PDB file of C-alpha atoms in Angstrom:
ATOM      1  CA  MET A  22      16.779  17.263  43.754  1.00  0.00           C
ATOM      2  CA  LYS A  23      15.117  19.921  41.801  1.00  0.00           C
ATOM      3  CA  ARG A  24      11.707  19.067  40.073  1.00  0.00           C
ATOM      4  CA  SER A  25      13.146  20.318  36.674  1.00  0.00           C
ATOM      5  CA  THR A  26      15.993  17.991  36.981  1.00  0.00           C
ATOM      6  CA  VAL A  27      13.810  15.072  37.653  1.00  0.00           C
ATOM      7  CA  LEU A  28      11.437  15.987  34.800  1.00  0.00           C
ATOM      8  CA  GLY A  29      14.332  16.519  32.353  1.00  0.00           C
ATOM      9  CA  GLY A  30      15.795  13.052  33.428  1.00  0.00           C
ATOM     10  CA  LEU A  31      12.335  11.281  33.000  1.00  0.00           C
ATOM     11  CA  THR A  32      11.895  13.057  29.565  1.00  0.00           C
ATOM     12  CA  ILE A  33      15.344  12.071  28.399  1.00  0.00           C
ATOM     13  CA  GLY A  34      14.410   8.430  29.786  1.00  0.00           C
ATOM     14  CA  LEU A  35      11.124   8.125  27.981  1.00  0.00           C
ATOM     15  CA  VAL A  36      12.699   9.358  24.628  1.00  0.00           C
ATOM     16  CA  LEU A  37      15.352   6.869  24.713  1.00  0.00           C
ATOM     17  CA  GLY A  38      13.002   4.071  25.894  1.00  0.00           C
ATOM     18  CA  LEU A  39      10.913   4.947  22.546  1.00  0.00           C
ATOM     19  CA  ALA A  40      13.853   5.005  20.540  1.00  0.00           C
ATOM     20  CA  VAL A  41      14.906   1.477  21.418  1.00  0.00           C
ATOM     21  CA  TRP A  42      11.510   0.263  20.955  1.00  0.00           C
ATOM     22  CA  SER A  43      11.129   1.848  17.383  1.00  0.00           C
ATOM     23  CA  VAL A  44      14.440   0.329  16.433  1.00  0.00           C
ATOM     24  CA  SER A  45      13.524  -3.361  18.016  1.00  0.00           C
ATOM     25  CA  VAL A  46      10.361  -3.072  16.158  1.00  0.00           C
ATOM     26  CA  GLU A  47      11.970  -2.216  12.475  1.00  0.00           C
ATOM     27  CA  ARG A  48      14.475  -5.041  13.360  1.00  0.00           C
ATOM     28  CA  SER A  49      11.477  -7.444  13.945  1.00  0.00           C
ATOM     29  CA  LEU A  50      10.131  -6.665  10.569  1.00  0.00           C
ATOM     30  CA  PRO A  51      10.946  -9.402   8.061  1.00  0.00           C
ATOM     31  CA  PRO A  52      13.384  -8.065   5.121  1.00  0.00           C
ATOM     32  CA  PRO A  53      11.616  -7.417   1.707  1.00  0.00           C
ATOM     33  CA  PRO A  54      11.434 -10.477  -0.427  1.00  0.00           C
ATOM     34  CA  LYS A  55      14.200 -10.861  -3.047  1.00  0.00           C
ATOM     35  CA  GLU A  56      13.370 -11.088  -6.566  1.00  0.00           C
ATOM     36  CA  ALA A  57      13.898 -14.662  -8.210  1.00  0.00           C
ATOM     37  CA  THR A  58      16.302 -14.950 -10.818  1.00  0.00           C
ATOM     38  CA  GLU A  59      15.409 -18.262 -12.006  1.00  0.00           C
ATOM     39  CA  PRO A  60      11.675 -19.311 -12.802  1.00  0.00           C
ATOM     40  CA  ALA A  61      10.014 -21.428 -10.124  1.00  0.00           C
ATOM     41  CA  ALA A  62       9.609 -25.199 -11.221  1.00  0.00           C
ATOM     42  CA  ALA A  63       6.137 -26.201 -11.965  1.00  0.00           C
ATOM     43  CA  PRO A  64       4.420 -27.980  -9.280  1.00  0.00           C
ATOM     44  CA  ALA A  65       4.216 -31.791  -9.437  1.00  0.00           C
ATOM     45  CA  PRO A  66       0.858 -33.212 -10.698  1.00  0.00           C
ATOM     46  CA  THR A  67      -1.616 -34.408  -8.044  1.00  0.00           C
ATOM     47  CA  SER A  68      -4.608 -36.445  -7.924  1.00  0.00           C
ATOM     48  CA  GLU A  69      -6.141 -34.191  -5.286  1.00  0.00           C
ATOM     49  CA  PRO A  70      -9.126 -32.038  -6.500  1.00  0.00           C
ATOM     50  CA  ALA A  71      -8.357 -28.389  -6.586  1.00  0.00           C
ATOM     51  CA  PRO A  72      -9.386 -26.220  -3.836  1.00  0.00           C
ATOM     52  CA  ALA A  73     -12.891 -24.754  -4.293  1.00  0.00           C
ATOM     53  CA  PRO A  74     -12.658 -20.896  -4.963  1.00  0.00           C
ATOM     54  CA  THR A  75     -13.231 -18.249  -2.338  1.00  0.00           C
ATOM     55  CA  PRO A  76     -16.518 -16.651  -2.526  1.00  0.00           C
ATOM     56  CA  ALA A  77     -16.234 -12.965  -3.717  1.00  0.00           C
ATOM     57  CA  SER A  78     -17.943 -11.559  -0.614  1.00  0.00           C
ATOM     58  CA  ALA A  79     -14.951 -13.419   1.483  1.00  0.00           C
ATOM     59  CA  GLN A  80     -12.408 -10.658   3.153  1.00  0.00           C
ATOM     60  CA  VAL A  81      -9.304 -11.052   1.280  1.00  0.00           C
ATOM     61  CA  ALA A  82      -5.992 -10.136   2.822  1.00  0.00           C
ATOM     62  CA  PRO A  83      -3.701  -8.008   1.090  1.00  0.00           C
ATOM     63  CA  VAL A  84      -1.234  -9.423  -1.376  1.00  0.00           C
ATOM     64  CA  ALA A  85       1.551 -11.573   0.551  1.00  0.00           C
ATOM     65  CA  PRO A  86       5.285 -10.616   0.014  1.00  0.00           C
ATOM     66  CA  GLY A  87       6.339 -11.801  -3.326  1.00  0.00           C
ATOM     67  CA  ALA A  88       2.939 -12.689  -4.752  1.00  0.00           C
ATOM     68  CA  ARG A  89       2.027 -11.147  -7.824  1.00  0.00           C
ATOM     69  CA  THR A  90      -1.290 -10.609  -9.674  1.00  0.00           C
ATOM     70  CA  GLY A  91      -1.145 -10.498 -13.591  1.00  0.00           C
ATOM     71  CA  ARG A  92      -2.260  -7.266 -15.100  1.00  0.00           C
ATOM     72  CA  PHE A  93      -0.875  -5.335 -12.289  1.00  0.00           C
ATOM     73  CA  ASP A  94       2.744  -6.511 -13.057  1.00  0.00           C
ATOM     74  CA  THR A  95       2.686  -5.392 -16.671  1.00  0.00           C
ATOM     75  CA  ASN A  96       2.113  -2.143 -18.260  1.00  0.00           C
ATOM     76  CA  ASP A  97      -1.079  -1.345 -20.554  1.00  0.00           C
ATOM     77  CA  ASP A  98       1.165  -2.705 -23.693  1.00  0.00           C
ATOM     78  CA  GLY A  99       1.834  -6.065 -21.989  1.00  0.00           C
ATOM     79  CA  THR A 100       5.709  -5.270 -21.217  1.00  0.00           C
ATOM     80  CA  PRO A 101       6.837  -5.868 -17.673  1.00  0.00           C
ATOM     81  CA  VAL A 102       7.145  -2.839 -15.415  1.00  0.00           C
ATOM     82  CA  GLU A 103      10.108  -1.503 -14.861  1.00  0.00           C
ATOM     83  CA  PRO A 104      12.109  -1.975 -11.502  1.00  0.00           C
ATOM     84  CA  LEU A 105      12.001   0.701  -9.001  1.00  0.00           C
ATOM     85  CA  PRO A 106      15.154   2.983  -9.537  1.00  0.00           C
ATOM     86  CA  SER A 107      17.694   2.289  -6.460  1.00  0.00           C
ATOM     87  CA  SER A 108      17.087   6.003  -5.397  1.00  0.00           C
ATOM     88  CA  ALA A 109      13.551   4.959  -4.538  1.00  0.00           C
ATOM     89  CA  PRO A 110      12.909   4.557  -0.707  1.00  0.00           C
ATOM     90  CA  ASP A 111      12.970   1.002   0.765  1.00  0.00           C
ATOM     91  CA  ARG A 112       9.398   1.798   2.620  1.00  0.00           C
ATOM     92  CA  VAL A 113       7.011   4.364   2.497  1.00  0.00           C
ATOM     93  CA  ARG A 114       4.371   5.594   4.962  1.00  0.00           C
ATOM     94  CA  LEU A 115       0.745   6.382   3.078  1.00  0.00           C
ATOM     95  CA  GLY A 116      -2.750   7.190   3.455  1.00  0.00           C
ATOM     96  CA  VAL A 117      -5.513   5.538   1.139  1.00  0.00           C
ATOM     97  CA  ALA A 118      -8.622   6.399   0.099  1.00  0.00           C
ATOM     98  CA  LEU A 119     -10.288   3.160  -1.368  1.00  0.00           C
ATOM     99  CA  PHE A 120     -12.757   2.910  -4.164  1.00  0.00           C
ATOM    100  CA  THR A 121     -13.885  -0.450  -4.552  1.00  0.00           C
ATOM    101  CA  TYR A 122     -15.643  -2.121  -7.264  1.00  0.00           C
ATOM    102  CA  SER A 123     -17.433  -5.551  -8.154  1.00  0.00           C
ATOM    103  CA  GLY A 124     -14.625  -7.769  -9.096  1.00  0.00           C
ATOM    104  CA  ALA A 125     -12.105  -6.517  -6.816  1.00  0.00           C
ATOM    105  CA  GLN A 126     -10.630  -8.539  -3.697  1.00  0.00           C
ATOM    106  CA  GLY A 127     -13.127  -8.885  -1.041  1.00  0.00           C
ATOM    107  CA  VAL A 128     -16.115  -7.114  -3.077  1.00  0.00           C
ATOM    108  CA  PRO A 129     -19.269  -8.665  -3.410  1.00  0.00           C
ATOM    109  CA  PRO A 130     -20.978  -8.944  -6.618  1.00  0.00           C
ATOM    110  CA  GLY A 131     -23.456  -6.639  -7.732  1.00  0.00           C
ATOM    111  CA  HIS A 132     -21.385  -3.440  -6.359  1.00  0.00           C
ATOM    112  CA  ARG A 133     -20.533  -0.822  -8.575  1.00  0.00           C
ATOM    113  CA  THR A 134     -18.584  -1.185 -11.752  1.00  0.00           C
ATOM    114  CA  ALA A 135     -14.929  -0.328 -11.988  1.00  0.00           C
ATOM    115  CA  ALA A 136     -15.700   2.417 -14.228  1.00  0.00           C
ATOM    116  CA  ALA A 137     -18.169   3.838 -11.776  1.00  0.00           C
ATOM    117  CA  ALA A 138     -15.729   3.531  -9.097  1.00  0.00           C
ATOM    118  CA  LEU A 139     -12.851   5.253 -11.094  1.00  0.00           C
ATOM    119  CA  GLU A 140     -15.398   8.166 -11.908  1.00  0.00           C
ATOM    120  CA  GLN A 141     -16.300   8.570  -8.221  1.00  0.00           C
ATOM    121  CA  ALA A 142     -12.451   8.573  -7.376  1.00  0.00           C
ATOM    122  CA  ARG A 143     -11.648  11.133 -10.039  1.00  0.00           C
ATOM    123  CA  ALA A 144     -14.738  13.216  -8.688  1.00  0.00           C
ATOM    124  CA  ALA A 145     -13.307  13.184  -5.229  1.00  0.00           C
ATOM    125  CA  ILE A 146      -9.724  14.168  -6.337  1.00  0.00           C
ATOM    126  CA  ALA A 147     -11.134  17.004  -8.579  1.00  0.00           C
ATOM    127  CA  ALA A 148     -13.544  18.234  -5.562  1.00  0.00           C
ATOM    128  CA  SER A 149     -10.888  18.024  -3.062  1.00  0.00           C
ATOM    129  CA  GLY A 150      -8.740  20.944  -3.804  1.00  0.00           C
ATOM    130  CA  GLY A 151      -5.809  18.939  -2.959  1.00  0.00           C
ATOM    131  CA  ASP A 152      -7.142  18.241   0.554  1.00  0.00           C
ATOM    132  CA  PHE A 153      -6.726  14.383   1.229  1.00  0.00           C
ATOM    133  CA  THR A 154      -9.221  14.490   4.020  1.00  0.00           C
ATOM    134  CA  LYS A 155     -11.799  15.506   1.610  1.00  0.00           C
ATOM    135  CA  VAL A 156     -11.133  12.670  -0.811  1.00  0.00           C
ATOM    136  CA  LEU A 157     -11.367  10.383   2.217  1.00  0.00           C
ATOM    137  CA  ALA A 158     -14.770  11.897   3.075  1.00  0.00           C
ATOM    138  CA  LYS A 159     -16.092  10.490  -0.280  1.00  0.00           C
ATOM    139  CA  ALA A 160     -14.219   7.088  -0.180  1.00  0.00           C
ATOM    140  CA  ASP A 161     -15.346   3.586   0.704  1.00  0.00           C
ATOM    141  CA  PRO A 162     -14.874   1.958   4.346  1.00  0.00           C
ATOM    142  CA  GLY A 163     -11.301   0.526   4.853  1.00  0.00           C
ATOM    143  CA  SER A 164      -9.839   4.099   3.817  1.00  0.00           C
ATOM    144  CA  ARG A 165      -7.264   5.459   6.288  1.00  0.00           C
ATOM    145  CA  ASP A 166      -5.477   8.837   6.439  1.00  0.00           C
ATOM    146  CA  ASP A 167      -2.678   6.699   7.913  1.00  0.00           C
ATOM    147  CA  ALA A 168      -2.233   3.298   6.508  1.00  0.00           C
ATOM    148  CA  GLY A 169       0.990   2.862   8.091  1.00  0.00           C
ATOM    149  CA  TRP A 170       4.472   1.892   6.485  1.00  0.00           C
ATOM    150  CA  ILE A 171       4.878  -0.340   3.529  1.00  0.00           C
ATOM    151  CA  ARG A 172       7.972  -1.880   2.244  1.00  0.00           C
ATOM    152  CA  ARG A 173       9.097  -2.573  -1.413  1.00  0.00           C
ATOM    153  CA  GLY A 174       8.285  -5.638  -2.769  1.00  0.00           C
ATOM    154  CA  ILE A 175       4.681  -6.321  -0.876  1.00  0.00           C
ATOM    155  CA  LEU A 176       2.459  -4.812  -3.581  1.00  0.00           C
ATOM    156  CA  GLU A 177       2.194  -5.592  -7.291  1.00  0.00           C
ATOM    157  CA  ARG A 178       4.681  -3.813  -9.454  1.00  0.00           C
ATOM    158  CA  ARG A 179       2.673  -1.302 -11.204  1.00  0.00           C
ATOM    159  CA  VAL A 180       0.836  -0.193  -8.033  1.00  0.00           C
ATOM    160  CA  GLU A 181       4.286  -0.086  -6.006  1.00  0.00           C
ATOM    161  CA  ARG A 182       5.797   2.116  -8.873  1.00  0.00           C
ATOM    162  CA  GLU A 183       2.938   4.519  -8.867  1.00  0.00           C
ATOM    163  CA  ILE A 184       3.579   5.025  -4.771  1.00  0.00           C
ATOM    164  CA  PHE A 185       7.018   4.486  -4.142  1.00  0.00           C
ATOM    165  CA  LEU A 186       7.815   7.156  -7.007  1.00  0.00           C
ATOM    166  CA  LEU A 187       5.207   9.741  -5.336  1.00  0.00           C
ATOM    167  CA  ALA A 188       6.970  12.294  -3.723  1.00  0.00           C
ATOM    168  CA  LYS A 189       6.611  12.879  -0.152  1.00  0.00           C
ATOM    169  CA  GLY A 190       3.689  14.986   0.809  1.00  0.00           C
ATOM    170  CA  SER A 191       1.870  14.251  -2.544  1.00  0.00           C
ATOM    171  CA  THR A 192      -1.346  12.626  -3.734  1.00  0.00           C
ATOM    172  CA  THR A 193      -1.631  10.593  -6.714  1.00  0.00           C
ATOM    173  CA  ARG A 194      -3.276  12.791  -9.603  1.00  0.00           C
ATOM    174  CA  GLU A 195      -5.207   9.672 -10.860  1.00  0.00           C
ATOM    175  CA  PRO A 196      -6.728   6.967  -9.072  1.00  0.00           C
ATOM    176  CA  VAL A 197      -4.447   4.008  -8.759  1.00  0.00           C
ATOM    177  CA  ASP A 198      -5.711   0.336  -9.826  1.00  0.00           C
ATOM    178  CA  THR A 199      -4.974  -2.301  -7.407  1.00  0.00           C
ATOM    179  CA  PRO A 200      -6.456  -5.692  -7.172  1.00  0.00           C
ATOM    180  CA  ARG A 201      -8.250  -4.378  -4.166  1.00  0.00           C
ATOM    181  CA  GLY A 202     -10.040  -1.474  -5.752  1.00  0.00           C
ATOM    182  CA  TYR A 203      -8.869   2.210  -6.877  1.00  0.00           C
ATOM    183  CA  TRP A 204      -6.645   3.851  -4.504  1.00  0.00           C
ATOM    184  CA  VAL A 205      -6.111   7.470  -4.477  1.00  0.00           C
ATOM    185  CA  VAL A 206      -2.633   7.512  -1.994  1.00  0.00           C
ATOM    186  CA  LEU A 207      -1.092  10.427  -0.032  1.00  0.00           C
ATOM    187  CA  ARG A 208       2.507   9.640   0.583  1.00  0.00           C
ATOM    188  CA  THR A 209       3.210  11.063   3.895  1.00  0.00           C
ATOM    189  CA  GLN A 210       6.746   9.795   4.445  1.00  0.00           C
TER     190      GLN A 210
END
């Protein structure tokens, strides 16, 4: 057998194996949550004391599917954020430059103010000349040039709308306020 035939067969086998693996990974992901059509029932009263609040210095995981955070689910005027149009993708891949502030999830007290974080994020965008890696260089730890895929319904409505309506290959022109701090987002796919 010729060496080129063997290498060609191995290459095709590798490509097919990766394709099958990626499909199986995609299928193993849970479907995005459906929006509730009826209001949830109020919890029954209990005599147990409420759990102690989590310290601000504790690391907090991203918002769980279906979970919402008040001000991030409404517009500045208090109206609900419009649903994404059906033309928006079901998932996007993105890079995130994070600019944290005191009061954001997982940020200790005494950190910079939200106004200072916003100013720093805007300055990073302005100085970048459109180069996302330059924004990342000025961002806080936890920033990633490839934060991976995210499905619809995971993020808060206002945050999700900003990111999912962003054109592929584009970076947000303004920092996006999230419960975790300001994000400058590059939508890669």
